Amino acid sequence: MMSLRIVAILLFGVVSVCSTKFDQVDQEISTSHHVSMFLDIMEKGLIYSLRNFTQTGYRSDFFKNFIETIPEDPEVILAKLEENPEKFVLTCTACRVYVASLLSDRRNNNASPEELADSAFGMCRIVTDFSDEVCRGVIDLNVEPMIFVVDSRPSLTATQMCGLVLQGDCGALDPMFSFTVSVSAGPVINQPKSVSTPRGPNDLVIIHVTDMHYDENYREGNNANCINPICCRVRDGIPSNPSDGGGFWGDYRHCGTPWRSVENTLRRIRSAHPRIDLVYHTGDMRDHGVWETSVAATQRITGRLYDLFREVFGNIPVIHSLGNHEAQPVNQFAPSTVTRPSLSASWLYNFSADTWLRHGWINAAAASTIRFGGYYTLLIRTGFRVIVLNNNDCYKYNWWVMYSRSEIQGQLQWLHNTLLAAEASNERVHLLMHIPSGGSSCFRPWSIQFRRIVDRFHMIIGGQFVGHSHRDEFEVFYDSASAQHAINVAWNGGSTTAYNNINPNYNLYFVDPIHYQVNDKESYIFSISEANRTPSQSPRWFLHYNFRTAFGLSDFSPASLDRLAFDLSRNRNLSRNYWVFRNKAGDPIMQRGCDDNCLRSQVCRIVTNEFQELRRCNQVLAVFGTVA
C-alpha cells in the first residue's frame, strides 16, 4: 500500500492544498456553470505553470499556491481520504485539475513519456520529502502503464479517472466502469444464514498467514525514521540516536520484515500446532520498496519464501493467493490482451504456476487458469473445494481497471460457473483472495458483482479469507436486496509484518466438516517492543484472544456475527476490546487510543460490503453507545 504515498500524491498531489486554499472559493460557487469555469481556469493555469516549472524551474505564484501547504507526510492525506473522504470537499477538483494537465500535455502537445516523467519528478520533489531516487523510481516504473492506458483510451477523461480512484468524492462512478456477470437464478433470501455445527474433534485446523512483506534489505539498527516510504534498510545508515534504529525482530515504523522474523513465524506455527490440515496464505510477500522493484528481485524474494513454506510445512497443503505487491510494478495487473513484455503480467502467473506445481501445492488444471489470470480452484477432499481469486484487478490503484473490465468480468463469471458446478456436486467452498471487498480499496462495480455471486451461493460458501489491510478483522456479508440478512463472513488474517504500528500475527481457525464454516478462531501475536528488548531470545508468541470466549458467542453463523456487530456498537467497552484485537495491541496505536468516531468507524467496517453502501452501517450505528 505504500506506493499510494507517491503515485497517488503525484497524480492527485494538490488534494490538501486545494482543500485549504480554495474552500472559501468553493463555498462562493453556486452553479455548475461557474464550477466548470473555475475548473477550466485552474486547469489552464496549472498546465502552464507545470510546463514552465519543468522547463525553467520558475515557480509562479499560482504554482506556489498549490504546493506550499502540503502536509509533512503525504500518507496523512491518503489516510484521511480513506477514512473521512467527506471532509475533503475539493479533493475531486484538485485531482481533476492535475490529471487534466497531464492528459492535455500528452494529447494536445504530444508530450513524450520522458517529458511527462520529468514533470512528475519535479512535482514529487516539491510535494514530498522523498529522495530523488524514490521519486524518479516510482515515476519511471508507472509512466509506461499509465501512458499505455491513456493512449489506448483517448476518450478517457480526468473526471472518469479521478472518479475511480477517489470513489465517492467525485460523485457517482462513471458508468463506463460498470459491468455485469450472468448469475443463475436461486432462491430468494428472506432470512439470515444461521446454520452452525458445534465444536468437535473432527474440525479442520487451518492456519492463515498474510502480508509478510519480507525485506531482504532490512538491517537492525539502521535508521527507522528515514524520509522514504520504507526504512530500516542498508542504505539508511546508522542514526545518531540509537532509538531511531530499527529493532532486531522488526519495527513498528515504516519498515519491512527481516528474514529472521519471517522464518521464526512459520517455524513457530509448525512447532506450536502439531495438527494442521491446511495453510492459507493470502499474499503481499515482498517489501514496500516500491521505487526499485523488478521481476528478478520479486522472483528471488517470493521464491525464497515459497521454499520456506515447503520446508516448514512439508506435505501439508499450502494455498496461496497473489497480493498487489507481487506485481511489477506494484499494483499493476495487465489483462492478457496486453502482450508487451514490459507490461504483461504473464511472467508472474507463469512463475507462480511453475513454483506451486514444483512444490506440489496445485495440479495441472489449476496451473492452466493461474497462467491465464492468477486464479484457480482445488478440490481439497470430497465435498470441500477452495477457490482462489486474483482480485487485485478490483484494486482502484491498478491502472488497468481504466483500460478494460472484460477480464475482470471474465474472472467473476468463472467464479460463478465454478460455484455452480460445486453446488451440483454438493460441495462446500472456501474463497481466498487478497483485497477485502467492502473497503474503499476495491472499486465498487467489482464489489457489486461479487456480492451478487455471494448472494446466489451463500449456502455453499463456508467462508472467505482475505488480507491486505494488515488488521485482524472480519466482515459480515448481507443480501444485496435488503442488506438485512447476514449470509456470509470474510475473515482477515492480519499480517506477519509490523508495518505500521501493529504487532505480527497469524490466525488459527477451527472449521466444521459439514458446512465448512469457521467454528472458532484463535489469534497469536508477539510484541515487537518486548522482543526487541531481548534480541538474543526468540520472540514470545502468545494467544492474543480466542474469538468465541472474547465475545461470548454460542455459534459462528453469519446471523450470530451480525448480532455481535450490534453488540459492539451498543457496548463501548466491548468495542474497545475489538479495537485492541483488530490492531493486535500495537504499542503506538494503543497509546493513541480510539475515540467514539474511531469506534463507530470500525463497527461500520464490519457490516459494509460495498464502498459507501451504508444501509446496514446506519442501522448498526443507530444503537451506538446505548449500553456503555
CSV table of C-alpha atoms in Angstrom, one decimal, residues 62-384:
chain,number,residue,atom,x,y,z
A,62,PHE,CA,-0.2,30.3,-8.9
A,63,PHE,CA,2.1,27.3,-8.8
A,64,LYS,CA,3.2,28.0,-5.2
A,65,ASN,CA,-0.4,28.2,-4.0
A,66,PHE,CA,-0.7,24.5,-5.0
A,67,ILE,CA,2.4,23.3,-3.2
A,68,GLU,CA,3.3,25.5,-0.2
A,69,THR,CA,0.9,23.9,2.3
A,70,ILE,CA,1.3,20.2,1.5
A,71,PRO,CA,1.4,18.4,4.9
A,72,GLU,CA,4.7,17.0,6.1
A,73,ASP,CA,3.6,13.4,5.5
A,74,PRO,CA,1.7,12.6,2.3
A,75,GLU,CA,0.4,9.4,3.9
A,76,VAL,CA,-1.6,11.6,6.3
A,77,ILE,CA,-3.5,12.9,3.2
A,78,LEU,CA,-4.2,9.4,1.9
A,79,ALA,CA,-5.3,8.0,5.3
A,80,LYS,CA,-7.8,10.9,5.7
A,81,LEU,CA,-9.1,10.3,2.2
A,82,GLU,CA,-9.7,6.6,3.0
A,83,GLU,CA,-11.2,7.2,6.5
A,84,ASN,CA,-13.1,10.5,6.1
A,85,PRO,CA,-13.5,11.4,2.4
A,86,GLU,CA,-16.4,13.6,3.1
A,87,LYS,CA,-14.1,16.2,4.7
A,88,PHE,CA,-12.2,16.9,1.5
A,89,VAL,CA,-14.8,18.8,-0.5
A,90,LEU,CA,-12.3,19.9,-3.1
A,91,THR,CA,-10.4,16.6,-3.5
A,92,CYS,CA,-12.1,15.9,-6.8
A,93,THR,CA,-11.4,19.4,-8.0
A,94,ALA,CA,-7.7,19.1,-7.2
A,95,CYS,CA,-7.5,15.6,-8.8
A,96,ARG,CA,-9.3,16.7,-12.0
A,97,VAL,CA,-7.1,19.8,-12.4
A,98,TYR,CA,-3.8,17.9,-12.0
A,99,VAL,CA,-4.8,14.8,-14.1
A,100,ALA,CA,-6.3,17.1,-16.8
A,101,SER,CA,-3.0,18.9,-17.1
A,102,LEU,CA,-1.1,15.7,-17.7
A,103,LEU,CA,-3.7,14.5,-20.2
A,104,SER,CA,-3.6,17.8,-22.1
A,105,ASP,CA,0.2,17.7,-22.3
A,106,ARG,CA,0.1,14.2,-23.7
A,107,ARG,CA,-2.8,14.6,-26.1
A,108,ASN,CA,-2.6,18.2,-27.2
A,109,ASN,CA,1.1,18.8,-27.0
A,110,ASN,CA,2.4,15.3,-27.8
A,111,ALA,CA,4.5,15.3,-24.7
A,112,SER,CA,6.8,12.3,-24.6
A,113,PRO,CA,6.9,9.8,-21.7
A,114,GLU,CA,10.2,11.3,-20.7
A,115,GLU,CA,8.8,14.8,-20.6
A,116,LEU,CA,5.8,13.7,-18.5
A,117,ALA,CA,8.0,11.8,-16.2
A,118,ASP,CA,10.3,14.8,-15.8
A,119,SER,CA,7.3,17.0,-14.9
A,120,ALA,CA,6.0,14.5,-12.4
A,121,PHE,CA,9.6,14.2,-11.0
A,122,GLY,CA,9.7,17.9,-10.4
A,123,MET,CA,6.3,17.8,-8.6
A,124,CYS,CA,7.4,14.9,-6.5
A,125,ARG,CA,10.5,16.7,-5.3
A,126,ILE,CA,8.3,19.6,-4.2
A,127,VAL,CA,5.3,17.9,-2.6
A,128,THR,CA,7.1,15.1,-0.8
A,129,ASP,CA,10.3,14.8,1.3
A,130,PHE,CA,11.3,11.6,-0.5
A,131,SER,CA,14.7,11.2,-2.0
A,132,ASP,CA,15.3,11.9,-5.7
A,133,GLU,CA,15.9,8.2,-6.1
A,134,VAL,CA,12.4,7.3,-4.8
A,135,CYS,CA,10.6,10.0,-6.8
A,136,ARG,CA,12.4,9.0,-10.0
A,137,GLY,CA,12.0,5.3,-9.4
A,138,VAL,CA,8.2,5.2,-8.8
A,139,ILE,CA,7.5,7.6,-11.7
A,140,ASP,CA,9.7,5.7,-14.1
A,141,LEU,CA,8.0,2.4,-13.2
A,142,ASN,CA,4.5,3.8,-13.5
A,143,VAL,CA,4.7,6.1,-16.5
A,144,GLU,CA,4.7,3.3,-19.1
A,145,PRO,CA,1.5,1.5,-18.0
A,146,MET,CA,-0.3,4.8,-17.4
A,147,ILE,CA,0.6,6.2,-20.8
A,148,PHE,CA,-0.4,3.0,-22.4
A,149,VAL,CA,-3.8,3.2,-20.8
A,150,VAL,CA,-4.3,6.9,-21.7
A,151,ASP,CA,-3.1,6.4,-25.3
A,152,SER,CA,-5.3,3.3,-25.8
A,153,ARG,CA,-8.4,5.1,-24.4
A,154,PRO,CA,-8.5,8.6,-26.0
A,155,SER,CA,-11.9,9.2,-24.6
A,156,LEU,CA,-10.8,8.6,-21.0
A,157,THR,CA,-11.2,11.9,-19.0
A,158,ALA,CA,-9.7,13.3,-15.9
A,159,THR,CA,-13.2,13.2,-14.3
A,160,GLN,CA,-13.5,9.5,-15.0
A,161,MET,CA,-10.1,8.7,-13.7
A,162,CYS,CA,-10.5,10.7,-10.5
A,163,GLY,CA,-14.0,9.3,-10.0
A,164,LEU,CA,-12.5,5.8,-10.0
A,165,VAL,CA,-9.5,6.5,-7.7
A,166,LEU,CA,-11.4,8.8,-5.4
A,167,GLN,CA,-14.6,6.8,-5.1
A,168,GLY,CA,-17.4,8.9,-3.7
A,169,ASP,CA,-15.6,12.2,-3.7
A,170,CYS,CA,-16.3,12.8,-7.4
A,171,GLY,CA,-20.0,11.8,-7.2
A,172,ALA,CA,-21.3,8.6,-8.8
A,173,LEU,CA,-18.7,6.5,-10.6
A,174,ASP,CA,-18.8,6.8,-14.3
A,175,PRO,CA,-21.0,4.1,-16.0
A,176,MET,CA,-18.1,3.2,-18.2
A,177,PHE,CA,-16.6,1.2,-15.3
A,178,SER,CA,-19.7,-0.9,-14.7
A,179,PHE,CA,-20.1,-4.4,-16.0
A,180,THR,CA,-22.4,-7.3,-15.3
A,181,VAL,CA,-21.9,-11.0,-14.6
A,182,SER,CA,-24.6,-13.5,-15.6
A,183,VAL,CA,-25.9,-15.0,-12.3
A,184,SER,CA,-28.1,-18.1,-12.4
A,185,ALA,CA,-31.5,-18.0,-10.6
A,186,GLY,CA,-31.5,-19.0,-7.0
A,187,PRO,CA,-33.9,-18.9,-4.0
A,188,VAL,CA,-34.9,-15.5,-2.6
A,189,ILE,CA,-33.0,-14.6,0.5
A,190,ASN,CA,-35.6,-13.9,3.3
A,191,GLN,CA,-33.7,-14.9,6.4
A,192,PRO,CA,-30.1,-14.9,7.7
A,193,LYS,CA,-27.8,-17.9,7.4
A,194,SER,CA,-28.0,-19.4,10.9
A,195,VAL,CA,-26.6,-22.9,10.3
A,196,SER,CA,-23.8,-23.8,12.7
A,197,THR,CA,-22.2,-27.0,13.9
A,198,PRO,CA,-20.8,-27.4,17.5
A,199,ARG,CA,-17.1,-27.6,18.0
A,200,GLY,CA,-15.9,-31.2,17.6
A,201,PRO,CA,-12.7,-33.3,17.4
A,202,ASN,CA,-13.1,-33.6,13.6
A,203,ASP,CA,-13.0,-29.9,12.9
A,204,LEU,CA,-10.3,-28.9,10.4
A,205,VAL,CA,-7.4,-26.9,11.7
A,206,ILE,CA,-6.5,-24.1,9.2
A,207,ILE,CA,-3.6,-21.6,9.6
A,208,HIS,CA,-4.0,-18.2,8.0
A,209,VAL,CA,-0.9,-16.1,7.3
A,210,THR,CA,-0.8,-13.0,5.2
A,211,ASP,CA,1.1,-9.8,4.3
A,212,MET,CA,4.6,-10.9,5.3
A,213,HIS,CA,6.3,-8.0,3.4
A,214,TYR,CA,9.7,-9.6,3.7
A,215,ASP,CA,12.5,-7.0,3.1
A,216,GLU,CA,15.8,-8.6,2.1
A,217,ASN,CA,17.5,-5.2,2.7
A,218,TYR,CA,16.4,-4.9,6.4
A,219,ARG,CA,19.2,-4.2,8.8
A,220,GLU,CA,18.6,-3.9,12.6
A,221,GLY,CA,20.0,-0.6,14.0
A,222,ASN,CA,19.6,1.3,10.7
A,223,ASN,CA,17.5,4.4,10.6
A,224,ALA,CA,13.8,3.7,11.1
A,225,ASN,CA,12.9,7.4,10.7
A,226,CYS,CA,14.1,8.0,7.2
A,227,ILE,CA,12.3,10.2,4.6
A,228,ASN,CA,11.5,7.3,2.2
A,229,PRO,CA,8.5,5.0,2.0
A,230,ILE,CA,10.3,2.2,3.8
A,231,CYS,CA,13.2,2.5,6.3
A,232,CYS,CA,15.5,0.2,8.4
A,233,ARG,CA,17.4,-0.6,5.3
A,234,VAL,CA,21.1,-0.9,4.4
A,235,ARG,CA,21.2,2.4,2.6
A,236,ASP,CA,19.6,4.3,5.5
A,237,GLY,CA,22.7,4.1,7.7
A,238,ILE,CA,23.1,4.1,11.5
A,239,PRO,CA,21.3,7.1,13.1
A,240,SER,CA,23.0,9.2,15.7
A,241,ASN,CA,20.2,8.5,18.2
A,242,PRO,CA,20.0,4.7,18.9
A,243,SER,CA,16.3,4.9,19.5
A,244,ASP,CA,15.8,5.8,15.8
A,245,GLY,CA,17.3,2.5,14.8
A,246,GLY,CA,15.2,-0.5,13.6
A,247,GLY,CA,14.7,-3.4,16.0
A,248,PHE,CA,16.3,-6.8,15.8
A,249,TRP,CA,12.9,-8.6,15.2
A,250,GLY,CA,11.2,-5.8,13.2
A,251,ASP,CA,9.9,-2.3,13.9
A,252,TYR,CA,6.6,-0.5,14.4
A,253,ARG,CA,7.6,2.2,12.0
A,254,HIS,CA,7.8,2.2,8.2
A,255,CYS,CA,9.9,-0.9,8.0
A,256,GLY,CA,9.6,-4.3,6.4
A,257,THR,CA,10.1,-7.7,8.0
A,258,PRO,CA,13.5,-9.2,8.5
A,259,TRP,CA,14.1,-12.7,7.4
A,260,ARG,CA,14.6,-14.0,10.9
A,261,SER,CA,11.1,-12.9,11.8
A,262,VAL,CA,9.5,-14.5,8.7
A,263,GLU,CA,11.3,-17.7,9.4
A,264,ASN,CA,10.5,-17.6,13.2
A,265,THR,CA,6.8,-17.1,12.4
A,266,LEU,CA,6.5,-20.1,10.1
A,267,ARG,CA,8.6,-22.4,12.3
A,268,ARG,CA,6.7,-21.4,15.4
A,269,ILE,CA,3.4,-22.2,13.7
A,270,ARG,CA,4.6,-25.6,12.8
A,271,SER,CA,6.1,-26.4,16.2
A,272,ALA,CA,3.2,-25.0,18.3
A,273,HIS,CA,0.4,-26.6,16.3
A,274,PRO,CA,1.2,-30.3,15.6
A,275,ARG,CA,-2.1,-30.8,13.8
A,276,ILE,CA,-2.6,-28.6,10.8
A,277,ASP,CA,-4.8,-29.6,7.9
A,278,LEU,CA,-4.4,-26.6,5.6
A,279,VAL,CA,-2.4,-23.3,5.4
A,280,TYR,CA,-4.0,-20.3,3.7
A,281,HIS,CA,-1.6,-17.6,2.6
A,282,THR,CA,-3.3,-14.5,1.1
A,283,GLY,CA,-0.4,-12.6,-0.5
A,284,ASP,CA,1.8,-9.5,-0.2
A,285,MET,CA,5.1,-11.3,0.2
A,286,ARG,CA,7.6,-8.5,-0.6
A,287,ASP,CA,8.6,-5.2,0.9
A,288,HIS,CA,7.3,-1.6,0.3
A,289,GLY,CA,10.4,-0.5,-1.7
A,290,VAL,CA,8.1,0.3,-4.5
A,291,TRP,CA,10.5,2.6,-6.3
A,292,GLU,CA,13.1,-0.2,-7.0
A,293,THR,CA,11.0,-3.3,-7.8
A,294,SER,CA,12.0,-5.6,-10.7
A,295,VAL,CA,10.8,-9.0,-12.0
A,296,ALA,CA,14.1,-10.6,-11.0
A,297,ALA,CA,14.0,-9.3,-7.4
A,298,THR,CA,10.4,-10.3,-6.9
A,299,GLN,CA,11.1,-13.8,-8.2
A,300,ARG,CA,14.1,-14.1,-5.9
A,301,ILE,CA,12.2,-12.8,-2.8
A,302,THR,CA,9.0,-14.7,-3.3
A,303,GLY,CA,10.9,-17.8,-4.4
A,304,ARG,CA,12.8,-17.9,-1.1
A,305,LEU,CA,9.5,-17.6,0.8
A,306,TYR,CA,7.8,-20.3,-1.2
A,307,ASP,CA,10.8,-22.6,-0.5
A,308,LEU,CA,10.5,-21.8,3.2
A,309,PHE,CA,6.8,-22.7,3.2
A,310,ARG,CA,7.6,-26.0,1.6
A,311,GLU,CA,10.4,-26.8,4.0
A,312,VAL,CA,8.4,-25.9,7.1
A,313,PHE,CA,5.1,-27.4,6.3
A,314,GLY,CA,6.2,-30.4,4.2
A,315,ASN,CA,3.2,-32.2,2.7
A,316,ILE,CA,0.6,-30.0,4.4
A,317,PRO,CA,-1.3,-28.3,1.6
A,318,VAL,CA,-0.5,-24.6,1.3
A,319,ILE,CA,-3.0,-22.5,-0.7
A,320,HIS,CA,-1.6,-19.2,-2.0
A,321,SER,CA,-3.3,-16.1,-3.5
A,322,LEU,CA,-1.4,-13.2,-5.1
A,323,GLY,CA,-1.1,-9.8,-3.4
A,324,ASN,CA,-0.8,-6.4,-5.1
A,325,HIS,CA,2.9,-6.3,-4.1
A,326,GLU,CA,3.7,-9.3,-6.2
A,327,ALA,CA,3.1,-7.4,-9.4
A,328,GLN,CA,5.7,-5.4,-11.5
A,329,PRO,CA,5.3,-2.6,-11.0
A,330,VAL,CA,3.4,-2.8,-7.7
A,331,ASN,CA,-0.4,-3.0,-8.2
A,332,GLN,CA,-0.3,-3.3,-12.0
A,333,PHE,CA,-2.1,-6.5,-13.4
A,334,ALA,CA,-2.4,-6.0,-17.1
A,335,PRO,CA,-5.0,-8.1,-18.9
A,336,SER,CA,-3.8,-11.0,-21.1
A,337,THR,CA,-4.6,-9.0,-24.3
A,338,VAL,CA,-1.6,-6.7,-23.3
A,339,THR,CA,1.3,-8.7,-24.5
A,340,ARG,CA,4.1,-6.1,-24.4
A,341,PRO,CA,6.8,-7.8,-22.2
A,342,SER,CA,7.4,-4.7,-20.1
A,343,LEU,CA,3.7,-4.5,-19.3
A,344,SER,CA,2.4,-8.1,-19.3
A,345,ALA,CA,1.7,-9.9,-16.0
A,346,SER,CA,2.3,-13.3,-17.6
A,347,TRP,CA,5.7,-13.6,-16.0
A,348,LEU,CA,4.1,-13.5,-12.6
A,349,TYR,CA,1.4,-16.1,-13.5
A,350,ASN,CA,3.9,-18.5,-15.1
A,351,PHE,CA,6.3,-18.1,-12.2
A,352,SER,CA,3.6,-18.8,-9.7
A,353,ALA,CA,2.2,-21.8,-11.5
A,354,ASP,CA,5.7,-23.3,-12.0
A,355,THR,CA,6.7,-22.8,-8.4
A,356,TRP,CA,3.4,-24.0,-6.9
A,357,LEU,CA,3.5,-27.1,-9.2
A,358,ARG,CA,7.1,-27.9,-8.2
A,359,HIS,CA,6.2,-27.8,-4.5
A,360,GLY,CA,3.1,-30.0,-5.0
A,361,TRP,CA,0.5,-27.4,-4.0
A,362,ILE,CA,-1.5,-27.3,-7.2
A,363,ASN,CA,-2.4,-29.6,-10.1
A,364,ALA,CA,-2.2,-29.1,-13.9
A,365,ALA,CA,-5.8,-27.9,-14.1
A,366,ALA,CA,-5.2,-25.2,-11.5
A,367,ALA,CA,-1.9,-24.2,-13.3
A,368,SER,CA,-3.8,-23.6,-16.5
A,369,THR,CA,-6.1,-20.8,-15.0
A,370,ILE,CA,-3.2,-19.4,-13.0
A,371,ARG,CA,-1.2,-18.9,-16.2
A,372,PHE,CA,-4.1,-17.1,-17.7
A,373,GLY,CA,-5.1,-14.8,-14.8
A,374,GLY,CA,-3.7,-15.9,-11.5
A,375,TYR,CA,-6.8,-17.6,-10.2
A,376,TYR,CA,-7.6,-21.3,-9.7
A,377,THR,CA,-9.6,-24.0,-7.8
A,378,LEU,CA,-8.7,-27.2,-5.9
A,379,LEU,CA,-10.8,-30.0,-4.6
A,380,ILE,CA,-9.3,-30.5,-1.1
A,381,ARG,CA,-11.4,-33.5,-0.2
A,382,THR,CA,-14.7,-35.0,-1.3
A,383,GLY,CA,-17.3,-32.3,-0.6
A,384,PHE,CA,-14.8,-29.5,0.1
